[in-house]
Tab-separated table of C-alpha atoms and ligand atoms in Angstrom:
chain	number	residue	atom	x	y	z
A	1	MET	CA	-0.141	-0.046	0.057
A	2	GLN	CA	0.873	3.491	-0.850
A	3	SER	CA	2.427	5.343	2.349
A	4	LEU	CA	1.302	8.758	3.163
A	5	GLN	CA	4.427	10.135	2.243
A	6	GLU	CA	4.258	8.783	-1.297
A	7	LYS	CA	0.823	9.878	-1.526
A	8	ALA	CA	1.856	13.416	-0.663
A	9	SER	CA	4.701	13.429	-3.504
A	10	VAL	CA	1.889	12.227	-5.976
A	11	LEU	CA	-0.653	14.880	-5.016
A	12	SER	CA	1.983	17.521	-4.419
A	13	GLY	CA	4.482	17.184	-7.386
A	14	VAL	CA	7.088	17.448	-4.826
A	15	ASP	CA	9.365	14.486	-4.620
A	16	GLN	CA	10.725	13.463	-0.970
A	17	ALA	CA	14.163	14.744	-1.948
A	18	ASP	CA	12.988	18.414	-2.845
A	19	ALA	CA	10.653	18.010	0.300
A	20	SER	CA	13.666	17.324	2.569
A	21	ALA	CA	15.903	19.976	1.323
A	22	ILE	CA	15.155	22.237	4.211
A	23	ASN	CA	17.576	19.701	6.073
A	24	ASP	CA	20.601	20.411	3.621
A	25	SER	CA	21.630	23.690	5.614
A	26	ASN	CA	20.427	25.107	8.869
A	27	LEU	CA	17.785	27.644	7.851
A	28	PHE	CA	17.302	28.796	11.552
A	29	GLU	CA	20.952	30.006	11.711
A	30	LYS	CA	20.760	31.480	8.446
A	31	LEU	CA	17.367	33.303	8.810
A	32	GLY	CA	17.197	33.826	12.818
A	33	LEU	CA	14.018	33.773	14.806
A	34	GLN	CA	12.288	37.250	14.011
A	35	SER	CA	12.044	35.960	10.206
A	36	PHE	CA	10.108	33.135	11.184
A	37	ILE	CA	7.871	35.132	13.542
A	38	ASN	CA	7.237	37.619	10.707
A	39	LEU	CA	6.483	34.952	8.269
A	40	SER	CA	3.646	33.299	10.569
A	41	THR	CA	2.435	36.511	11.388
A	42	ASN	CA	2.067	37.484	7.889
A	43	PHE	CA	0.632	34.360	6.859
A	44	TYR	CA	-1.952	34.133	9.577
A	45	THR	CA	-3.116	37.670	9.096
A	46	ARG	CA	-3.965	36.736	5.649
A	47	VAL	CA	-5.672	33.486	6.832
A	48	TYR	CA	-7.753	35.548	9.312
A	49	ASP	CA	-8.539	38.205	6.859
A	50	ASP	CA	-9.316	35.786	3.761
A	51	GLU	CA	-12.445	36.940	1.970
A	52	GLU	CA	-13.434	33.127	1.626
A	53	GLU	CA	-15.746	32.465	4.510
A	54	TRP	CA	-15.195	28.678	4.223
A	55	PHE	CA	-11.575	28.914	4.583
A	56	ARG	CA	-11.610	31.438	7.612
A	57	ALA	CA	-14.206	29.040	9.292
A	58	ILE	CA	-11.488	26.279	9.455
A	59	PHE	CA	-9.517	28.313	11.816
A	60	SER	CA	-12.369	29.850	13.896
A	61	SER	CA	-11.636	27.815	16.880
A	62	SER	CA	-8.228	29.240	17.419
A	63	LYS	CA	-6.911	32.691	18.532
A	64	LYS	CA	-4.729	34.219	15.686
A	65	GLU	CA	-1.900	35.008	18.369
A	66	ASP	CA	-1.887	31.205	19.618
A	67	ALA	CA	-1.790	29.874	15.730
A	68	ILE	CA	0.877	32.276	14.981
A	69	GLN	CA	3.207	30.905	18.033
A	70	ASN	CA	2.190	27.258	17.307
A	71	GLN	CA	3.289	27.668	13.789
A	72	TYR	CA	6.593	29.554	14.036
A	73	GLU	CA	7.803	27.414	16.943
A	74	PHE	CA	7.045	24.414	14.705
A	75	PHE	CA	8.836	26.036	11.901
A	76	VAL	CA	11.843	26.955	13.940
A	77	GLN	CA	12.103	23.491	15.286
A	78	ARG	CA	11.890	21.732	12.082
A	79	MET	CA	14.309	24.051	10.498
A	80	GLY	CA	17.323	23.481	12.622
A	81	GLY	CA	16.401	25.818	15.580
A	82	PRO	CA	15.714	24.903	19.438
A	83	PRO	CA	12.672	22.677	20.104
A	84	LEU	CA	10.358	25.287	21.082
A	85	TYR	CA	7.196	23.565	20.028
A	86	SER	CA	7.912	20.260	21.596
A	87	GLN	CA	8.968	21.814	24.860
A	88	ARG	CA	5.585	23.481	25.111
A	89	LYS	CA	3.100	21.015	23.394
A	90	GLY	CA	5.036	17.691	22.867
A	91	HIS	CA	5.383	15.878	19.678
A	92	PRO	CA	3.915	17.965	16.499
A	93	ALA	CA	1.963	14.756	15.467
A	94	LEU	CA	0.664	16.925	12.482
A	95	ILE	CA	-1.726	14.458	11.176
A	96	GLY	CA	-3.491	13.896	14.478
A	97	ARG	CA	-3.483	17.709	15.401
A	98	HIS	CA	-5.212	18.341	12.164
A	99	ARG	CA	-7.722	15.709	12.576
A	100	PRO	CA	-10.516	18.099	13.609
A	101	PHE	CA	-10.222	19.982	10.483
A	102	PRO	CA	-11.411	19.674	6.790
A	103	VAL	CA	-7.836	19.620	5.091
A	104	THR	CA	-9.071	19.068	1.743
A	105	HIS	CA	-7.014	19.629	-1.588
A	106	GLU	CA	-8.999	23.073	-2.023
A	107	ALA	CA	-7.911	24.105	1.383
A	108	ALA	CA	-4.444	23.022	1.023
A	109	GLU	CA	-4.045	25.101	-2.234
A	110	ARG	CA	-5.417	28.112	-0.401
A	111	TRP	CA	-3.119	27.749	2.549
A	112	LEU	CA	-0.124	27.353	0.003
A	113	GLN	CA	-1.351	30.664	-1.625
A	114	HIS	CA	-1.404	32.428	1.560
A	115	MET	CA	2.126	31.041	2.576
A	116	GLN	CA	3.360	31.873	-0.960
A	117	HIS	CA	2.286	35.534	-0.620
A	118	ALA	CA	3.596	35.628	2.965
A	119	LEU	CA	7.018	34.489	1.633
A	120	ASP	CA	6.750	36.902	-1.270
A	121	ASP	CA	6.532	39.679	1.455
A	122	SER	CA	9.411	38.210	3.373
A	123	LEU	CA	12.469	40.368	2.094
A	124	ASP	CA	14.674	38.967	5.060
A	125	ILE	CA	14.455	35.605	3.581
A	126	ASP	CA	16.440	34.735	0.426
A	127	GLN	CA	15.190	33.059	-2.730
A	128	ASP	CA	16.930	29.546	-2.272
A	129	SER	CA	15.599	29.223	1.454
A	130	LYS	CA	12.211	30.372	0.177
A	131	LEU	CA	12.103	27.521	-2.631
A	132	LYS	CA	13.214	24.809	-0.082
A	133	MET	CA	10.703	26.045	2.349
A	134	MET	CA	7.868	26.086	-0.047
A	135	ASN	CA	8.712	22.590	-1.275
A	136	PHE	CA	8.626	21.488	2.227
A	137	PHE	CA	5.210	23.267	2.825
A	138	ARG	CA	3.627	21.861	-0.167
A	139	HIS	CA	4.608	18.255	0.466
A	140	THR	CA	3.513	18.667	3.962
A	141	ALA	CA	0.218	20.179	3.023
A	142	PHE	CA	-0.617	17.247	0.722
A	143	PHE	CA	0.568	14.929	3.412
A	144	LEU	CA	-2.098	16.263	5.514
A	145	VAL	CA	-4.760	15.938	2.594
A	146	ALA	CA	-3.876	12.432	2.298
A	147	GLY	CA	-4.361	11.836	5.938
A	148	ASN	CA	-7.597	13.585	5.685
A	149	ASP	CA	-8.588	11.480	2.945
A	150	LEU	CA	-7.742	8.354	5.033
A	151	LYS	CA	-9.809	9.760	7.920
A	152	ASN	CA	-13.040	10.212	5.770
A	153	GLN	CA	-12.462	6.703	4.118
A	154	ASN	CA	-12.443	5.233	7.594
A	155	GLN	CA	-15.456	7.100	8.731
A	156	ASN	CA	-17.323	6.148	5.648
A	157	GLN	CA	-16.502	2.527	6.460
A	158	ASP	CA	-17.770	2.876	9.991
A	159	LYS	CA	-20.912	4.351	8.753
A	160	HIS	CA	-21.551	1.022	6.679
A	161	VAL	CA	-20.842	-1.391	9.338
A	162	GLY	CA	-24.034	-2.901	10.130
A	163	CYS	CA	-25.823	-0.769	7.459
A	164	VAL	CA	-28.767	-2.912	6.014
A	165	ALA	CA	-29.298	-0.525	3.124
A	166	CYS	CA	-26.124	-1.472	1.334
A	167	LYS	CA	-23.949	-4.330	1.265
A	168	HIS	CA	-20.663	-2.898	2.708
A	169	GLY	CA	-21.647	-3.989	6.285
A	170	ALA	CA	-22.198	-7.490	5.262
A	171	LYS	CA	-20.132	-9.760	7.459
A	172	LYS	CA	-19.294	-12.467	4.859
A	173	PRO	CA	-19.258	-12.276	1.139
A	174	ALA	CA	-21.627	-15.266	1.152
A	175	GLU	CA	-24.251	-13.275	2.874
A	176	GLU	CA	-24.163	-10.537	0.149
B	201	HEM	C1	-3.269	21.986	4.071
B	201	HEM	C2	-3.711	23.035	4.547
B	201	HEM	C3	-4.001	23.307	6.116
B	201	HEM	C4	-4.559	23.346	6.774
B	201	HEM	C5	-6.279	23.712	6.183
B	201	HEM	C6	-4.437	23.686	8.272
B	201	HEM	C7	-5.471	24.074	9.050
B	201	HEM	C8	-4.614	24.141	10.579
B	201	HEM	C9	-5.678	24.464	11.758
B	201	HEM	C10	-6.983	25.004	11.601
B	201	HEM	C11	-4.807	24.704	12.734
B	201	HEM	C12	-5.425	25.165	14.244
B	201	HEM	C13	-4.751	26.423	14.531
B	201	HEM	C14	-3.875	26.523	15.849
B	201	HEM	O1	-4.551	26.496	16.786
B	201	HEM	O2	-2.656	26.452	15.710
B	201	HEM	C15	-3.478	24.346	12.216
B	201	HEM	C16	-2.536	24.249	13.097
B	201	HEM	C17	-1.210	23.718	12.827
B	201	HEM	N1	-0.668	23.517	11.570
B	201	HEM	FE1	-1.976	23.438	10.019
B	201	HEM	N2	-3.076	23.529	8.320
B	201	HEM	C18	-2.667	23.229	6.847
B	201	HEM	C19	-1.437	23.087	6.414
B	201	HEM	C20	-0.200	22.855	7.230
B	201	HEM	C21	0.949	22.747	6.996
B	201	HEM	C22	1.546	22.510	5.676
B	201	HEM	C23	1.848	22.764	8.129
B	201	HEM	C24	3.246	22.554	8.303
B	201	HEM	C25	4.233	22.822	7.413
B	201	HEM	C26	0.965	22.935	9.493
B	201	HEM	C27	1.536	23.040	10.615
B	201	HEM	C28	0.622	23.235	11.638
B	201	HEM	C29	0.825	23.315	13.106
B	201	HEM	C30	2.475	23.045	13.587
B	201	HEM	C31	-0.220	23.551	13.826
B	201	HEM	C32	-0.144	23.642	15.370
B	201	HEM	C33	-0.842	22.533	15.952
B	201	HEM	C34	-1.236	22.380	17.288
B	201	HEM	O3	-0.278	22.862	17.925
B	201	HEM	O4	-2.191	22.007	17.693
B	201	HEM	N3	-0.108	23.071	8.813
B	201	HEM	N4	-3.552	23.827	11.105
């Protein structure tokens, strides 16, 4: 069976090697803490001001300041800095933590669009780092989409268990 990482590569068009290029050099040392704070602040300002209500609604259970902190602390630790996120919240477990949210293909593309614009505004981040970060973001976004698809498949299977109207709930093929 295809792993979620493999599905993420297919869906995103970013292969594993490009997604992992953020590990080639220490981006935290290169860019510094403030660049990450600025990036996440810019990104979430765009998200919370989004004209699309369906997209804003995905984030409505979180306070903007908390979302900014969660995100930049995760980025810092993932890109070579101190483990700020894990010290405060434990393992990132991104699939599990996104489980309550509808991370659809459409949501991923909109998330990425806001992130691209936030990176475009980031004059303190060089082009090479931007490219590496965007590949990582794109691959991770579609890793989450693949996780979301799996969640929905499992939920649909659960719904069919014991369902008399369709045959999915049948215990043995012979009973169908
Ligand atoms: C694909 C589209 C995505 C959607 C719709 C989405 C949605 C969300 C939402 C609604 C939250 C809760 C806000 C908060 O309280 O922090 C969240 C949190 C978070 N997201 Fe995403 N996200 C997406 C992609 C990503 C990507 C690509 C990354 C990493 C590269 C990421 C990393 C995180 C992190 C670290 C948190 C904080 C989790 C926590 O501490 O609970 N997300 N996301």
